[in-house]
Amino acid sequence: MVNLNLLSDERYLDMCKKVADDSNCAIALKNKALPTLKTALNNEETILAFSFGYVDGSPINSLIILTDARILFLKKGFLGGVKRFEIKLADISHHNVTKGFLTYKIVIVLRNAKELSGQLDSSSAQFFDSTLLGAYKNSSNSNHETKHKHVFEKKSRMENFEKDLNTIWEGVSSEVSFTYEKWNNELKKEEKSRRSIKPTTIYLNEDNEFYIRGICSSSNESRTFKQSRISTMMQTNSKRYYFGDWCSDVLKINLDQLAPNARWRI
């Protein structure tokens, strides 16, 4: 839900002017939806186009505002208040606008395959159609670029992190399973999950803490696990080992010699 009253008066007046310059101005004013713009939009949104109509789920005869983030349907209620409905551009797969007898028909298909159909005012339908197409394509590209940027930044952080680690074993070993504890920022609590990996590297940092890197069986990607967050014994080939015993019996390395001051959990 958008926070209310975030628009400056200057931006609000500019929006009113855009509506006044639009062919749907009279309809918007009659609909009494124009005053709700200030409480419906936020400072980050840019208005791209207006129209008048509805889709499935929205109020009939709504003022339709297309922004760079969503399609917003507004209608003043009979007892005050505002009826509203919105579609996020990131949720749109494709759409189609076709000419009818007095109005244009619009069909919006969401990424979850749900279809929303309705009507657009004929005077603004063609501009709204072309602007909407460009808007959700730009939104999709922007989301892809943001996701790619986050993946790149995460990879860079991991590479920098691993530069400060000392490798004490490197090779290929049989798959090992364990229970791993990790902090969930959204739920604000520790979560446990069962992990299975094919180890490729054992690291030791300057604080004498061990890290295990390997190919995760579920994602088939390389992952790094902090040993102190492993809460169970290491299981491999139907046998269970304490971490030190697993290193000596399976990896054939002696932690007492390689890291005499190190301690490990389980």
Coordinates of C-alpha atoms in Angstrom, one line a residue:
M1 CA 0.0 0.0 0.0
V2 CA 1.3 3.4 -1.0
N3 CA 1.8 5.9 1.9
L4 CA -0.6 8.8 1.8
N5 CA 0.1 12.5 1.2
L6 CA 3.7 12.1 0.0
L7 CA 3.4 14.3 -3.0
S8 CA 4.5 17.9 -2.8
D9 CA 2.0 20.5 -3.8
E10 CA 4.1 21.4 -6.9
R11 CA 4.0 17.8 -8.1
Y12 CA 0.3 17.5 -7.4
L13 CA -0.5 20.7 -9.4
D14 CA 1.6 19.4 -12.2
M15 CA -0.4 16.2 -12.3
C16 CA -3.6 18.1 -12.3
K17 CA -2.4 20.1 -15.3
K18 CA -1.5 16.9 -17.1
V19 CA -5.0 15.6 -16.5
A20 CA -6.5 18.9 -17.7
D21 CA -4.5 18.7 -20.9
D22 CA -5.7 15.1 -21.4
S23 CA -8.9 14.4 -23.4
N24 CA -10.3 12.5 -20.4
C25 CA -10.3 15.6 -18.1
A26 CA -14.0 16.0 -18.1
I27 CA -14.6 12.4 -17.4
A28 CA -12.0 12.5 -14.6
L29 CA -13.6 15.5 -13.0
K30 CA -17.1 14.0 -13.3
N31 CA -15.8 10.8 -11.8
K32 CA -14.3 12.9 -8.9
A33 CA -11.2 10.8 -8.9
L34 CA -8.8 13.6 -9.7
P35 CA -8.5 14.8 -6.0
T36 CA -7.4 11.3 -5.0
L37 CA -4.2 11.5 -7.1
K38 CA -2.4 13.1 -4.2
T39 CA -3.1 10.3 -1.8
A40 CA -2.7 7.5 -4.4
L41 CA 0.8 8.2 -5.9
N42 CA 4.2 8.6 -4.3
N43 CA 7.2 10.8 -5.1
E44 CA 9.0 8.0 -6.9
E45 CA 6.3 7.4 -9.6
T46 CA 6.1 9.2 -13.0
I47 CA 2.8 9.5 -14.7
L48 CA 3.0 8.2 -18.3
A49 CA -0.7 8.2 -19.5
F50 CA -4.3 8.5 -18.5
S51 CA -7.4 6.7 -19.6
F52 CA -10.9 5.9 -18.4
G53 CA -12.5 2.4 -18.1
Y54 CA -12.0 -0.7 -16.1
V55 CA -10.6 -4.3 -16.0
D56 CA -11.7 -7.4 -14.1
G57 CA -11.4 -6.5 -10.4
S58 CA -11.4 -2.8 -10.7
P59 CA -14.3 -0.4 -10.2
I60 CA -16.4 0.3 -13.3
N61 CA -15.7 3.8 -14.9
S62 CA -12.4 4.3 -13.1
L63 CA -9.9 6.9 -13.8
I64 CA -6.9 4.9 -15.1
I65 CA -3.4 6.2 -14.4
L66 CA -0.4 4.5 -16.0
T67 CA 2.9 5.2 -14.2
D68 CA 6.4 3.7 -14.6
A69 CA 5.5 1.2 -11.8
R70 CA 1.9 0.2 -12.2
I71 CA -1.6 0.7 -13.6
L72 CA -3.8 2.4 -11.0
F73 CA -7.6 2.4 -11.2
L74 CA -9.3 5.1 -9.0
K75 CA -13.0 5.9 -8.4
K76 CA -14.6 8.1 -5.8
G77 CA -17.0 6.2 -3.5
F78 CA -20.6 7.2 -3.0
L79 CA -20.0 7.8 0.8
G80 CA -16.6 9.5 0.3
G81 CA -13.6 7.3 0.4
V82 CA -11.9 5.9 -2.7
K83 CA -12.2 2.6 -4.5
R84 CA -8.9 1.6 -6.0
F85 CA -7.3 -1.3 -7.9
E86 CA -3.8 -1.7 -9.2
I87 CA -1.7 -3.9 -11.5
K88 CA 2.1 -3.8 -11.1
L89 CA 4.0 -3.6 -14.4
A90 CA 6.4 -6.2 -13.2
D91 CA 3.5 -8.7 -13.1
I92 CA 2.4 -8.1 -16.7
S93 CA 3.4 -10.7 -19.3
H94 CA 1.6 -9.1 -22.3
H95 CA -1.5 -7.2 -23.3
N96 CA -3.8 -6.6 -26.3
V97 CA -6.0 -3.6 -27.2
T98 CA -8.6 -4.0 -29.9
K99 CA -11.2 -1.5 -31.3
G100 CA -14.8 -2.1 -30.5
F101 CA -18.0 -0.2 -31.5
L102 CA -17.8 2.7 -29.0
T103 CA -14.8 1.7 -26.8
Y104 CA -11.6 -0.3 -27.0
K105 CA -11.3 -3.7 -25.4
I106 CA -8.2 -4.4 -23.4
V107 CA -6.9 -7.8 -22.2
I108 CA -3.9 -7.9 -19.8
V109 CA -2.2 -11.3 -19.2
L110 CA -0.2 -11.6 -16.0
R111 CA 2.9 -13.7 -15.5
N112 CA 0.9 -16.2 -13.5
A113 CA -1.3 -16.7 -16.6
K114 CA -4.3 -14.9 -15.2
E115 CA -6.2 -12.7 -17.7
L116 CA -7.9 -9.4 -16.9
S117 CA -10.2 -8.0 -19.5
G118 CA -12.1 -4.7 -19.7
Q119 CA -12.6 -1.5 -21.7
L120 CA -10.7 1.7 -22.4
D121 CA -12.1 5.1 -23.5
S122 CA -11.7 5.4 -27.3
S123 CA -10.1 8.9 -27.2
S124 CA -7.0 7.7 -25.3
A125 CA -6.9 4.0 -26.0
Q126 CA -4.2 4.0 -28.7
F127 CA -1.8 6.2 -26.8
F128 CA -2.4 4.2 -23.6
D129 CA -1.8 1.0 -25.6
S130 CA 1.6 2.0 -27.0
T131 CA 2.7 3.6 -23.8
L132 CA 1.8 0.6 -21.7
L133 CA 3.7 -1.7 -24.0
G134 CA 6.9 0.3 -23.5
A135 CA 6.3 0.7 -19.8
Y136 CA 6.2 -2.9 -18.8
K137 CA 9.0 -3.8 -21.1
N138 CA 11.2 -1.2 -19.5
S139 CA 10.1 -2.4 -16.1
S140 CA 11.0 -6.0 -17.0
N141 CA 14.5 -4.9 -18.3
S142 CA 15.1 -2.8 -15.2
N143 CA 14.2 -5.8 -12.9
H144 CA 16.5 -8.0 -14.8
E145 CA 19.4 -5.5 -14.6
T146 CA 18.8 -5.1 -10.9
K147 CA 18.8 -8.8 -10.3
H148 CA 22.0 -9.2 -12.4
K149 CA 23.6 -6.4 -10.4
H150 CA 22.8 -8.1 -7.1
V151 CA 24.2 -11.4 -8.3
F152 CA 27.4 -9.7 -9.5
E153 CA 27.8 -7.8 -6.3
K154 CA 27.3 -11.0 -4.2
K155 CA 29.8 -12.8 -6.4
S156 CA 32.3 -10.0 -5.9
R157 CA 31.8 -10.0 -2.1
M158 CA 32.4 -13.7 -2.0
E159 CA 35.6 -13.5 -4.1
N160 CA 37.0 -10.7 -1.9
F161 CA 36.0 -12.8 1.2
E162 CA 37.8 -15.9 -0.1
K163 CA 41.0 -13.9 -0.8
D164 CA 41.4 -13.5 3.0
L165 CA 41.1 -17.3 3.6
N166 CA 43.9 -19.8 3.8
T167 CA 43.3 -23.1 1.8
I168 CA 44.2 -26.1 3.9
W169 CA 42.7 -28.7 1.5
E170 CA 41.6 -28.7 -2.1
G171 CA 40.4 -31.6 -4.2
V172 CA 37.3 -33.8 -4.9
S173 CA 35.5 -35.8 -2.3
S174 CA 32.4 -37.9 -1.9
E175 CA 29.1 -36.1 -1.1
V176 CA 28.6 -35.1 2.6
S177 CA 25.3 -34.1 4.3
F178 CA 24.8 -31.9 7.4
T179 CA 22.3 -29.6 9.0
Y180 CA 23.1 -25.9 8.6
E181 CA 21.9 -22.9 10.6
K182 CA 21.5 -19.6 9.0
W183 CA 20.0 -16.3 10.1
N184 CA 16.8 -15.2 8.3
N185 CA 16.7 -11.4 8.1
E186 CA 13.0 -11.4 7.2
L187 CA 11.8 -13.7 10.0
K188 CA 14.5 -12.4 12.4
K189 CA 15.4 -15.9 13.6
E190 CA 17.8 -18.8 12.9
E191 CA 16.6 -21.4 10.4
K192 CA 17.9 -24.9 10.0
S193 CA 18.1 -26.7 6.7
R194 CA 19.6 -30.0 5.5
R195 CA 22.4 -29.5 3.0
S196 CA 24.3 -32.0 0.8
I197 CA 27.5 -31.0 -1.1
K198 CA 30.5 -32.4 -2.8
P199 CA 33.4 -30.7 -1.0
T200 CA 36.1 -29.0 -3.1
T201 CA 37.9 -26.8 -0.6
I202 CA 38.5 -26.4 3.2
Y203 CA 39.5 -22.9 4.3
L204 CA 40.8 -21.4 7.5
N205 CA 40.5 -17.7 8.3
E206 CA 42.8 -15.6 10.6
D207 CA 40.4 -16.2 13.5
N208 CA 41.0 -20.0 13.2
E209 CA 37.5 -20.6 11.8
F210 CA 36.8 -23.3 9.2
Y211 CA 34.8 -22.9 6.0
I212 CA 33.8 -25.7 3.7
R213 CA 33.2 -25.0 0.0
G214 CA 31.6 -27.4 -2.4
I215 CA 29.0 -28.1 -5.1
C216 CA 25.5 -28.0 -3.7
S217 CA 23.4 -31.0 -4.8
S218 CA 20.2 -29.0 -5.0
S219 CA 21.4 -26.0 -7.0
N220 CA 24.4 -27.6 -8.7
E221 CA 26.4 -24.4 -7.8
S222 CA 29.4 -23.7 -5.6
R223 CA 28.5 -22.8 -2.1
T224 CA 30.6 -21.9 1.0
F225 CA 29.5 -23.0 4.6
K226 CA 30.9 -21.8 7.9
Q227 CA 31.7 -24.9 9.9
S228 CA 30.6 -23.3 13.2
R229 CA 27.0 -23.1 11.8
I230 CA 26.9 -26.9 11.1
S231 CA 24.8 -28.3 13.9
T232 CA 25.1 -32.1 13.2
M233 CA 27.7 -34.7 12.4
M234 CA 29.0 -35.0 8.9
Q235 CA 27.3 -37.9 7.0
T236 CA 28.9 -39.5 4.1
N237 CA 28.7 -43.1 2.6
S238 CA 26.1 -44.0 5.4
K239 CA 28.7 -43.1 8.1
R240 CA 28.6 -40.2 10.5
Y241 CA 31.7 -38.3 11.6
Y242 CA 32.7 -35.5 13.8
F243 CA 34.2 -32.7 11.7
G244 CA 37.8 -33.5 12.8
D245 CA 37.3 -37.2 12.2
W246 CA 35.7 -36.5 8.8
C247 CA 38.8 -34.4 7.8
S248 CA 41.2 -37.1 8.9
D249 CA 39.3 -40.2 7.7
V250 CA 37.8 -38.9 4.5
L251 CA 39.9 -35.9 3.4
K252 CA 43.1 -37.4 4.8
I253 CA 44.2 -34.1 6.5
N254 CA 45.3 -33.7 10.1
L255 CA 43.8 -30.6 11.6
D256 CA 45.9 -30.8 14.7
Q257 CA 49.0 -30.3 12.6
L258 CA 47.5 -27.8 10.0
A259 CA 45.6 -25.7 12.5
P260 CA 46.7 -26.5 16.1
N261 CA 44.9 -23.5 17.6
A262 CA 41.6 -24.0 15.8
R263 CA 38.4 -25.2 17.4
W264 CA 35.4 -26.6 15.7
R265 CA 31.7 -27.3 16.4
I266 CA 30.8 -31.0 16.6

